[in-house]
PDB file of C-alpha atoms in Angstrom:
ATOM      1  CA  UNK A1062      73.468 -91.619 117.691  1.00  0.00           C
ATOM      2  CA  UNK A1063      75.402 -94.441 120.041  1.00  0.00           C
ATOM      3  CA  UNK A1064      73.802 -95.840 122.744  1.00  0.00           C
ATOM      4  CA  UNK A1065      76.735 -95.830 125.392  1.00  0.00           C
ATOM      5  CA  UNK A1066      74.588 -98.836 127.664  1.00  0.00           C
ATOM      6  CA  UNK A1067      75.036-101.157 124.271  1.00  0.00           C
ATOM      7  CA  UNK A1068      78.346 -99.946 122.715  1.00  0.00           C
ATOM      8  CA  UNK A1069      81.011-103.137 123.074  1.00  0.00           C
ATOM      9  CA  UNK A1070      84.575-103.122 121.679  1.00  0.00           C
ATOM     10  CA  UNK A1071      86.041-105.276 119.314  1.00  0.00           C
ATOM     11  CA  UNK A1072      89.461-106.518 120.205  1.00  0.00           C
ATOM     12  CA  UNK A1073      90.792-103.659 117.878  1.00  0.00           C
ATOM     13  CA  UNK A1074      88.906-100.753 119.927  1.00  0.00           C
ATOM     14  CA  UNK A1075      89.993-102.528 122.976  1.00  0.00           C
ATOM     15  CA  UNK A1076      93.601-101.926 121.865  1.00  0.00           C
ATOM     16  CA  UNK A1077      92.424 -98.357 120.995  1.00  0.00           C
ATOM     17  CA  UNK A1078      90.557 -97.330 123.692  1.00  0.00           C
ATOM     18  CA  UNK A1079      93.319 -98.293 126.304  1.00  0.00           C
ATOM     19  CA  UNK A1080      95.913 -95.806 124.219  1.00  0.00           C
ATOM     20  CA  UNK A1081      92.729 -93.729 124.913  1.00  0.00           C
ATOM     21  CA  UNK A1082      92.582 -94.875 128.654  1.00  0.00           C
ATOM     22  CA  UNK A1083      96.428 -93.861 128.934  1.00  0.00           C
ATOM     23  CA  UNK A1084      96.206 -90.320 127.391  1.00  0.00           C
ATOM     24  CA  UNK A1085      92.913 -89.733 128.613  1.00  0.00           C
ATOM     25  CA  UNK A1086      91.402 -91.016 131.560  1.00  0.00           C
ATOM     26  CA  UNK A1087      94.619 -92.156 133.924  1.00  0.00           C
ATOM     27  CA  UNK A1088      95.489 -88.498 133.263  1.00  0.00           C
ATOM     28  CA  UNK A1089      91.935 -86.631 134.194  1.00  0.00           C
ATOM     29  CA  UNK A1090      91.229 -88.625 137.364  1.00  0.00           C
ATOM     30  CA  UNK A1091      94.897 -89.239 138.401  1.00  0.00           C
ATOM     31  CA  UNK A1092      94.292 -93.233 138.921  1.00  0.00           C
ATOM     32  CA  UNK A1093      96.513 -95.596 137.669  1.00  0.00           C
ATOM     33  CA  UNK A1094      96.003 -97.222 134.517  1.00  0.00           C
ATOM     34  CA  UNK A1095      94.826-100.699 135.956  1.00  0.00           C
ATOM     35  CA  UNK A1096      92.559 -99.462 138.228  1.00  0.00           C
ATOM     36  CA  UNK A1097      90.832 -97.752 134.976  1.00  0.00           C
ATOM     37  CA  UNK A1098      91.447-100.815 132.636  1.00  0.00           C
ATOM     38  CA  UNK A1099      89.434-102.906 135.259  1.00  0.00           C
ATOM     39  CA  UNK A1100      86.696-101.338 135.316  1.00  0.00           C
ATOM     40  CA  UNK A1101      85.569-101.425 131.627  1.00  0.00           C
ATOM     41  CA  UNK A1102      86.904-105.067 131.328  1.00  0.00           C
ATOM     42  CA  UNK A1103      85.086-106.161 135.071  1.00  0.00           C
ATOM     43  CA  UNK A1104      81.945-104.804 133.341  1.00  0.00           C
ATOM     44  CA  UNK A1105      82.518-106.468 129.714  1.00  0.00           C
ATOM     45  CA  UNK A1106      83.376-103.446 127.934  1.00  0.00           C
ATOM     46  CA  UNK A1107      79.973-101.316 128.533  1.00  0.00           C
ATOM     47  CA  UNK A1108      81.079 -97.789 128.904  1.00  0.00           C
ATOM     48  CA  UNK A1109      78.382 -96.747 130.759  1.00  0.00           C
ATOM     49  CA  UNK A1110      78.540 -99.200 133.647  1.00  0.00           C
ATOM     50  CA  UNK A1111      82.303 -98.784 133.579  1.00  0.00           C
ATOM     51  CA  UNK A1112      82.393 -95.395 134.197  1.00  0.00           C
ATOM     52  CA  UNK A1113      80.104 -95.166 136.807  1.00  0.00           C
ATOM     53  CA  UNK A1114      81.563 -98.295 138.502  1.00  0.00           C
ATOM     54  CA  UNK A1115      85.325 -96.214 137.672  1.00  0.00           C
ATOM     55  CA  UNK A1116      83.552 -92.721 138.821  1.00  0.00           C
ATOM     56  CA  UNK A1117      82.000 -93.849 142.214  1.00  0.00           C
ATOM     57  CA  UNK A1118      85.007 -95.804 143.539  1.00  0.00           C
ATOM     58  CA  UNK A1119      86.576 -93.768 145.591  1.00  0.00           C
ATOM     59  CA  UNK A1120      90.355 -94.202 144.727  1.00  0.00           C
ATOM     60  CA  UNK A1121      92.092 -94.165 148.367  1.00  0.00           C
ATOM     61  CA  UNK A1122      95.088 -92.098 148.312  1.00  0.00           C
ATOM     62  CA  UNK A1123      97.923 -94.959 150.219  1.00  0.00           C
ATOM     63  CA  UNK A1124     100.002 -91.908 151.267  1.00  0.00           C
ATOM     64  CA  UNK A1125      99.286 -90.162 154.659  1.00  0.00           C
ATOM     65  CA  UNK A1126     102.094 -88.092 156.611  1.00  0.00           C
ATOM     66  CA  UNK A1127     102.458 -89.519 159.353  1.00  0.00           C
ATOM     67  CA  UNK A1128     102.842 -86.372 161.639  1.00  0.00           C
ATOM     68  CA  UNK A1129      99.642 -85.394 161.053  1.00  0.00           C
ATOM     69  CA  UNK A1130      98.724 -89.092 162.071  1.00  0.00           C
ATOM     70  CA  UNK A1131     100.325 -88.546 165.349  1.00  0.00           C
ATOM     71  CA  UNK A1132      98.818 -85.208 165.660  1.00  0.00           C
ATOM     72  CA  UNK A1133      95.214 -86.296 165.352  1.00  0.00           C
ATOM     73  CA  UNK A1134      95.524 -89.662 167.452  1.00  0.00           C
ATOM     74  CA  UNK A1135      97.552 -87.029 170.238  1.00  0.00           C
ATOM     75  CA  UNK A1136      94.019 -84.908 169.803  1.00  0.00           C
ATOM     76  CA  UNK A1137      91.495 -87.957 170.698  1.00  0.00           C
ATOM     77  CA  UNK A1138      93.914 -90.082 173.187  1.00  0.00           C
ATOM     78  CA  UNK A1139      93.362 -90.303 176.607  1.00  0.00           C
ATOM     79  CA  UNK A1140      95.419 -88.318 179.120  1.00  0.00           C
ATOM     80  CA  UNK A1141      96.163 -90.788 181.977  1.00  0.00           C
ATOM     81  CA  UNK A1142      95.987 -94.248 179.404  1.00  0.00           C
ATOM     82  CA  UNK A1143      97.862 -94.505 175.638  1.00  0.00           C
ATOM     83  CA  UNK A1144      94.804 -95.415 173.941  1.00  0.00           C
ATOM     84  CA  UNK A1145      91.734 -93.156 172.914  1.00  0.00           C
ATOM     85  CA  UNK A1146      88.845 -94.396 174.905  1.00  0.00           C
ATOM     86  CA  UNK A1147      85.198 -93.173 175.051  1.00  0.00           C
ATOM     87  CA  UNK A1148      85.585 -89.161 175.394  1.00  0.00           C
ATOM     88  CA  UNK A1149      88.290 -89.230 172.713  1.00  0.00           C
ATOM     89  CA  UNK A1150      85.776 -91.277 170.580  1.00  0.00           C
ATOM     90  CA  UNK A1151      82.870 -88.969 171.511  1.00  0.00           C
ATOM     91  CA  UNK A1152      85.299 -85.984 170.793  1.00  0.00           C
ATOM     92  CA  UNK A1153      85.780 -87.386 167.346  1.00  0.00           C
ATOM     93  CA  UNK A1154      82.342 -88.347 166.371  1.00  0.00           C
ATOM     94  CA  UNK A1155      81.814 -84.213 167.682  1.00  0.00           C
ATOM     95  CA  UNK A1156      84.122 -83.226 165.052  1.00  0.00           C
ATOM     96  CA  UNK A1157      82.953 -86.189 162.281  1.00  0.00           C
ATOM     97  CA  UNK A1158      79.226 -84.250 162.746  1.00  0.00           C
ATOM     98  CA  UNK A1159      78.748 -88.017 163.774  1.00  0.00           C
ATOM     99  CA  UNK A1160      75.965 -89.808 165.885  1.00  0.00           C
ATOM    100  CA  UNK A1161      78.219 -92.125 168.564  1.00  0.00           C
ATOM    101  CA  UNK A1162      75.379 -94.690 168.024  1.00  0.00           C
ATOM    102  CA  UNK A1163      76.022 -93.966 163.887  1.00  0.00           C
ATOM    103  CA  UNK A1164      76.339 -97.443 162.697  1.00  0.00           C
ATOM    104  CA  UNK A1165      79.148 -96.078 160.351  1.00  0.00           C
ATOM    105  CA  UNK A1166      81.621 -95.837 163.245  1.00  0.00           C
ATOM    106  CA  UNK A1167      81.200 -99.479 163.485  1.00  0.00           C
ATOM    107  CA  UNK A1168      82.607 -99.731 159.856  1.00  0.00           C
ATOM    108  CA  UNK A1169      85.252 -97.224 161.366  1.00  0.00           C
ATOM    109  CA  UNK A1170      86.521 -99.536 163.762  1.00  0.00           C
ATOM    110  CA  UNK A1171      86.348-102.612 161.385  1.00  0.00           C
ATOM    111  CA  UNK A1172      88.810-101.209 159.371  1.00  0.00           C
ATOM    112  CA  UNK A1173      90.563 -99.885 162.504  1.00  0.00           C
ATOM    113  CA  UNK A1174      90.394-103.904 163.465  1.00  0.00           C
ATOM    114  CA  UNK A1175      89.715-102.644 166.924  1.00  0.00           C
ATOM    115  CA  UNK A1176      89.581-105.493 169.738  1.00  0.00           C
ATOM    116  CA  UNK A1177      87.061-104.233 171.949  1.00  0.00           C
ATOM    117  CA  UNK A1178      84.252-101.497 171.537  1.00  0.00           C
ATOM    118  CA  UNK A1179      84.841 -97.829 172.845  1.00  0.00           C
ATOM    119  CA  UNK A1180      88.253 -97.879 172.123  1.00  0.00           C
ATOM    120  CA  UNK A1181      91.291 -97.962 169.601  1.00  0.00           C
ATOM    121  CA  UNK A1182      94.707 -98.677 170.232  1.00  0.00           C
ATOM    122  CA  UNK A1183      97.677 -96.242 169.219  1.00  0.00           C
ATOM    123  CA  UNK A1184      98.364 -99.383 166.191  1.00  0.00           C
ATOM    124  CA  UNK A1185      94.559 -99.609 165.686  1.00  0.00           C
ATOM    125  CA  UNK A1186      94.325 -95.891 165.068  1.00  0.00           C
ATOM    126  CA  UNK A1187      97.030 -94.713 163.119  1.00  0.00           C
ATOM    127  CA  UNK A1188      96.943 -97.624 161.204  1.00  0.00           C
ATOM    128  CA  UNK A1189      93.469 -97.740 160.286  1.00  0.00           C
ATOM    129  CA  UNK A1190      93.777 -94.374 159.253  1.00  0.00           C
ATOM    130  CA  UNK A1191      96.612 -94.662 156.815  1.00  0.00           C
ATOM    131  CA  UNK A1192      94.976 -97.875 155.397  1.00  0.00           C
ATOM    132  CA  UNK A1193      92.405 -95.652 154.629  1.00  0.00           C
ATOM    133  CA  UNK A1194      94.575 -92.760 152.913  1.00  0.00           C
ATOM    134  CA  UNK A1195      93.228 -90.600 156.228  1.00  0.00           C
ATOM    135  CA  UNK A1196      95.647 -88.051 157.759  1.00  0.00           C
ATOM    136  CA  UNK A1197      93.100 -85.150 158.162  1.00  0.00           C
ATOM    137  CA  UNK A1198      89.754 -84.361 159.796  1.00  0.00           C
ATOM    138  CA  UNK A1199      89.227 -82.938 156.440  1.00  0.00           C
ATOM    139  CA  UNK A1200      89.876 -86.499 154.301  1.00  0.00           C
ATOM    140  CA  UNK A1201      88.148 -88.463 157.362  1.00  0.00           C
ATOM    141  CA  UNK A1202      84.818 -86.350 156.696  1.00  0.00           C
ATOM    142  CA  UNK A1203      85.315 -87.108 153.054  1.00  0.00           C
ATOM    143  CA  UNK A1204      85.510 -91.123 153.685  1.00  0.00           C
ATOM    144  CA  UNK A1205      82.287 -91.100 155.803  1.00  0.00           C
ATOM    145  CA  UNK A1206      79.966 -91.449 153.196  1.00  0.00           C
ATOM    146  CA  UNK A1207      82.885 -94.601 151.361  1.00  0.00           C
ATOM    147  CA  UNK A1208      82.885 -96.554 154.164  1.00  0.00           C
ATOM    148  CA  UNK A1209      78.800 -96.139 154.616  1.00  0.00           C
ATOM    149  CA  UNK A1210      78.009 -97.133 151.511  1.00  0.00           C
ATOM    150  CA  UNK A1211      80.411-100.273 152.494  1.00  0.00           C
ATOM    151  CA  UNK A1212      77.384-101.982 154.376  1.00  0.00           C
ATOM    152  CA  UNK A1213      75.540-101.950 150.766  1.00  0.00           C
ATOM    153  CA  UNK A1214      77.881-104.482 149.897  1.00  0.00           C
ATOM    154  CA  UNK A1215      77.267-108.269 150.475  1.00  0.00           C
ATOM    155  CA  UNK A1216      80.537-109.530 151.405  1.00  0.00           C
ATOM    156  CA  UNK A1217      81.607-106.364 152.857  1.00  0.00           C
ATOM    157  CA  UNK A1218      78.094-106.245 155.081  1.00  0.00           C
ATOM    158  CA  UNK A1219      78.876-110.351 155.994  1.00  0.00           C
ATOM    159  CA  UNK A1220      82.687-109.164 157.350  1.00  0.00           C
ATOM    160  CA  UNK A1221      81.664-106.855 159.310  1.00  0.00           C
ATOM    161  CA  UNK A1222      79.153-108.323 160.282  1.00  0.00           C
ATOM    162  CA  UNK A1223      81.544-111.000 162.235  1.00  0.00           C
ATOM    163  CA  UNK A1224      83.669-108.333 163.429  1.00  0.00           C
ATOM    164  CA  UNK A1225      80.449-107.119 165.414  1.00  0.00           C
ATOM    165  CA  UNK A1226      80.744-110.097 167.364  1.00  0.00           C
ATOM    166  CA  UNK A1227      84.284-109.564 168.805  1.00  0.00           C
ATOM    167  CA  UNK A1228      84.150-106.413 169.000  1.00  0.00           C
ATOM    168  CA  UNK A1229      80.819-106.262 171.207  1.00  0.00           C
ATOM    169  CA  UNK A1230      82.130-108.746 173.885  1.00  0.00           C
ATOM    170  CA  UNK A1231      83.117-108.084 176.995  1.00  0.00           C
ATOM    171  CA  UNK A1232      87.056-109.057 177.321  1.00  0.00           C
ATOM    172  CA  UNK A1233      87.685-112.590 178.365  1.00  0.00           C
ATOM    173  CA  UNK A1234      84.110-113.723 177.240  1.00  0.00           C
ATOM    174  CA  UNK A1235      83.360-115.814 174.602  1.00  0.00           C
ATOM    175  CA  UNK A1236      79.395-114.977 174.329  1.00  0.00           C
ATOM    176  CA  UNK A1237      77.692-111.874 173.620  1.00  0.00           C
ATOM    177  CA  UNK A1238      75.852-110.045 176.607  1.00  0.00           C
ATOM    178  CA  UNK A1239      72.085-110.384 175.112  1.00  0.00           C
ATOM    179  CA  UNK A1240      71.013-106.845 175.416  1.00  0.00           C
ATOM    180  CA  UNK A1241      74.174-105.704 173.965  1.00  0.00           C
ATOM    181  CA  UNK A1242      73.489-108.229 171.108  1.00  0.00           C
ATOM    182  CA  UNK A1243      69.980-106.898 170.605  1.00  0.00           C
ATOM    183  CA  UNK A1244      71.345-103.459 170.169  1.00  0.00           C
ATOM    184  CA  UNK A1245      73.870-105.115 167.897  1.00  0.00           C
ATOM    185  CA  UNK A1246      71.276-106.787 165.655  1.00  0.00           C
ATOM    186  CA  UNK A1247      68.679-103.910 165.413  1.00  0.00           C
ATOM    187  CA  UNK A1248      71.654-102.040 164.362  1.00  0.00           C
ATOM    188  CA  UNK A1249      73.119-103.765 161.791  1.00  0.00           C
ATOM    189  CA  UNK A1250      69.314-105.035 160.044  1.00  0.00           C
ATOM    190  CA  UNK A1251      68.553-101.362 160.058  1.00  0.00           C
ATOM    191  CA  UNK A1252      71.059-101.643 157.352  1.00  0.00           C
ATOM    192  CA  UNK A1253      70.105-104.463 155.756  1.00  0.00           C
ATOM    193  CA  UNK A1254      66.065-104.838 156.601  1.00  0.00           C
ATOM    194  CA  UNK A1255      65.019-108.493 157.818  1.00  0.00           C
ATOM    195  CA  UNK A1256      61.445-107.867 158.667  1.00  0.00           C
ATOM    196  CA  UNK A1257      61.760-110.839 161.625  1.00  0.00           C
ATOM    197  CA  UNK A1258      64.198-108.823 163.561  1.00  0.00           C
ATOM    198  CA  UNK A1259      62.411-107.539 166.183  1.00  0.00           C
ATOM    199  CA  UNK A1260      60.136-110.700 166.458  1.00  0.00           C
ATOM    200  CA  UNK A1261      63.443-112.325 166.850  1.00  0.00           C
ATOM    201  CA  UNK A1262      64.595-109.889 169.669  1.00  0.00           C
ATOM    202  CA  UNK A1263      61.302-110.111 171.510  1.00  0.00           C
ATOM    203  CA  UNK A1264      61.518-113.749 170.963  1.00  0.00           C
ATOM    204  CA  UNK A1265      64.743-113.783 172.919  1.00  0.00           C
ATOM    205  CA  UNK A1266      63.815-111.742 175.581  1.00  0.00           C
ATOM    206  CA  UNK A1267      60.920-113.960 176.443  1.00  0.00           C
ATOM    207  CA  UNK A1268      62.205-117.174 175.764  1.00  0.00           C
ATOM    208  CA  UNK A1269      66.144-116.994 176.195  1.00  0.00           C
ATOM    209  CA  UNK A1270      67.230-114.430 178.157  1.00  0.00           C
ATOM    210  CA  UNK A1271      71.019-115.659 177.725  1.00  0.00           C
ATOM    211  CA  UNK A1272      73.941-114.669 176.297  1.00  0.00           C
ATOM    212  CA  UNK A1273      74.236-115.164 172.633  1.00  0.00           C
ATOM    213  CA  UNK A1274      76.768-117.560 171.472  1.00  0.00           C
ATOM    214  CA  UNK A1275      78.963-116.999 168.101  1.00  0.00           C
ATOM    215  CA  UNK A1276      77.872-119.871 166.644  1.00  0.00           C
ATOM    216  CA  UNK A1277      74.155-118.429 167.091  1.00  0.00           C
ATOM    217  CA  UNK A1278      75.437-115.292 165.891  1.00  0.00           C
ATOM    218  CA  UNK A1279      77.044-116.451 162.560  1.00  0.00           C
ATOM    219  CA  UNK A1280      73.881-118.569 161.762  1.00  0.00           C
ATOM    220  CA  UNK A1281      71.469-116.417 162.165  1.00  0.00           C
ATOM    221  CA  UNK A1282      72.846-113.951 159.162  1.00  0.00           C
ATOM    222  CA  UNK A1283      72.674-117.488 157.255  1.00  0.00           C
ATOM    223  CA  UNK A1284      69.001-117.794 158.100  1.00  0.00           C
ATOM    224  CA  UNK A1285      68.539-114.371 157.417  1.00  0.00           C
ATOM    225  CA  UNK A1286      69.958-114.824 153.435  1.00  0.00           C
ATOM    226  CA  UNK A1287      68.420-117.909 153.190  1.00  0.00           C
ATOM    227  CA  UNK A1288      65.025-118.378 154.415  1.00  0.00           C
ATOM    228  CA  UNK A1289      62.391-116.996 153.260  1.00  0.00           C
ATOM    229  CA  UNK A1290      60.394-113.764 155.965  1.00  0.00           C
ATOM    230  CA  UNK A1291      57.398-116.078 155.634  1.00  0.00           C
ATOM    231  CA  UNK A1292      59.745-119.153 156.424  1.00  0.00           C
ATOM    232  CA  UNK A1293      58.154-121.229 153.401  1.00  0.00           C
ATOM    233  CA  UNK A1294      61.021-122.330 152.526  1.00  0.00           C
ATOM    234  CA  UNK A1295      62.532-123.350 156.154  1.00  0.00           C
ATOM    235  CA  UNK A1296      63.871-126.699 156.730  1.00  0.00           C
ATOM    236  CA  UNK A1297      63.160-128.356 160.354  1.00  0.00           C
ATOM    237  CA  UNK A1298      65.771-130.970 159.783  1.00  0.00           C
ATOM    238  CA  UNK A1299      68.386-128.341 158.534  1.00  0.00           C
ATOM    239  CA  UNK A1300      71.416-127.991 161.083  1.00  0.00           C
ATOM    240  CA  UNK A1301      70.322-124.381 162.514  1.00  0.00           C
ATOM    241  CA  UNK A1302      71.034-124.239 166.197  1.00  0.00           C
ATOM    242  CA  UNK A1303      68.250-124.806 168.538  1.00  0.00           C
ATOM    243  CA  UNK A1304      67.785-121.252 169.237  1.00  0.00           C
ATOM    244  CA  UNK A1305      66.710-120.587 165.458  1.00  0.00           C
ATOM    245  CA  UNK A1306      64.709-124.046 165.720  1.00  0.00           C
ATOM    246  CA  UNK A1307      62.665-122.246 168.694  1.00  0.00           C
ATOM    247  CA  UNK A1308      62.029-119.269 167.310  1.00  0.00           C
ATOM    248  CA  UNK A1309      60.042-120.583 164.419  1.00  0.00           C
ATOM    249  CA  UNK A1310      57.961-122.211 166.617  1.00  0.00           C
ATOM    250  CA  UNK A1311      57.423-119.504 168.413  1.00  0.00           C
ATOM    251  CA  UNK A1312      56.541-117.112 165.206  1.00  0.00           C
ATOM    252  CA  UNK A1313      54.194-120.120 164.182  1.00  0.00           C
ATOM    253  CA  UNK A1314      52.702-120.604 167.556  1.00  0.00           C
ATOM    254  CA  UNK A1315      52.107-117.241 167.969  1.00  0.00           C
ATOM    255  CA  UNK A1316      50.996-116.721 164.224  1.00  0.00           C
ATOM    256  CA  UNK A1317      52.851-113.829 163.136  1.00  0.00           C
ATOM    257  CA  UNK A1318      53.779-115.342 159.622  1.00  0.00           C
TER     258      UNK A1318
END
């Protein structure tokens, strides 16, 4: 019996199997052709791995009627300002069965590409929304668990990441309040578990106790990738900002490592 982890095509089955693909698959899950032709060739023609790479990737439908856009950003908007602000947010996490403090509706907003925190823009909405193939409570539920899973992925995890930053601010600053940056940070390495992070935080509550700069920001997801929890393989001549410098002298003076 065939192993479907070690079965490869030759060049002729290759040939075959995408006649197959056409009759077959395109039809059955209603993708196009490419998008099912990718994934066997992105994972060197193993079926298994292609069909649950194929399977689990949610194929986002590009059409959305745009009256039932207008409907549901009319449902969350504010009634004195054209934007929807914090009720209309808390109103929509209410009918997501969402926790406002869910880390997912900061992926929400990321692809909303929302300026400022607690609130989205007629543009920001709608068109986040129909980037996403969303034009109904119903098919917003149904991405929730698509755009969690998003954080699981490196590059996706590092964009977002940077959006936090932006996003977070108040308007017209260009640092990060440091409480609000805590919150930020415990947030997002919930996610994606640095053990240091709440030495870190406690670090810069009793040692900084200033606003967090984006430079600091971006670095420190570079020192979280690259060194080492037990910092054995941190450089003290490396260019980290002075921030990161002091903190590893403060886990080594304090001998948490």
């Amino acid at each position: 019996m065939l192993n479907p982890t070690n079965l490869k095509f030759s060049k002729k089955s290759k040939k075959k199997f995408r006649q197959e693909e056409e009759d077959g698959i395109v039809s059955m899950s209603s993708a196009n052709e490419k998008a099912s032709f990718q994934s066997f060739k992105g994972r060197d023609w193993h079926l298994e791995g292609a069909f649950d790479v194929f399977y689990n990737q949610p194929q986002i439908k590009t059409f959305t009627d745009s009256r039932y856009l207008e409907r549901l950003y009319n449902r969350y908007k504010d009634p004195h300002v054209d934007m929807v602000l914090v009720d209309g947010i808390t109103l929509l996490c209410n009918d997501l069965q969402v926790d406002p403090q869910d880390i997912v509706m900061l992926v929400v907003s990321w692809h909303m590409k929302a300026a400022t925190m607690c609130e989205f823009s007629k543009q920001e909405f709608i068109g986040g929304l129909r980037a996403l193939g969303i034009d109904s409570l119903e098919k917003f539920h149904e991405r929730i668990p698509f755009m969690r899973s998003e954080l699981k992925d490196e590059q996706k995890f590092r964009e977002i990441y940077s959006f936090a930053f932006g996003w977070a601010k108040e308007k017209g600053q260009k640092s990060l309040a440091l409480d609000t940056a805590i919150g930020m940070w415990q947030l997002l390495f919930a996610e994606r578990r640095w053990p240091l992070v709440d030495h870190w935080c406690q670090f810069l509550q009793a040692r900084h106790n200033k606003a967090i700069s984006k430079d600091t920001w971006a670095q420190l997801l570079e020192f979280t990738r690259t060194v080492d929890p037990t910092l054995s393989n941190y450089d003290p001549e490396g260019a980290w900002p002075y921030l990161i410098d002091e903190f590893v002298e403060y886990i080594n003076e304090n001998g948490i490592v």
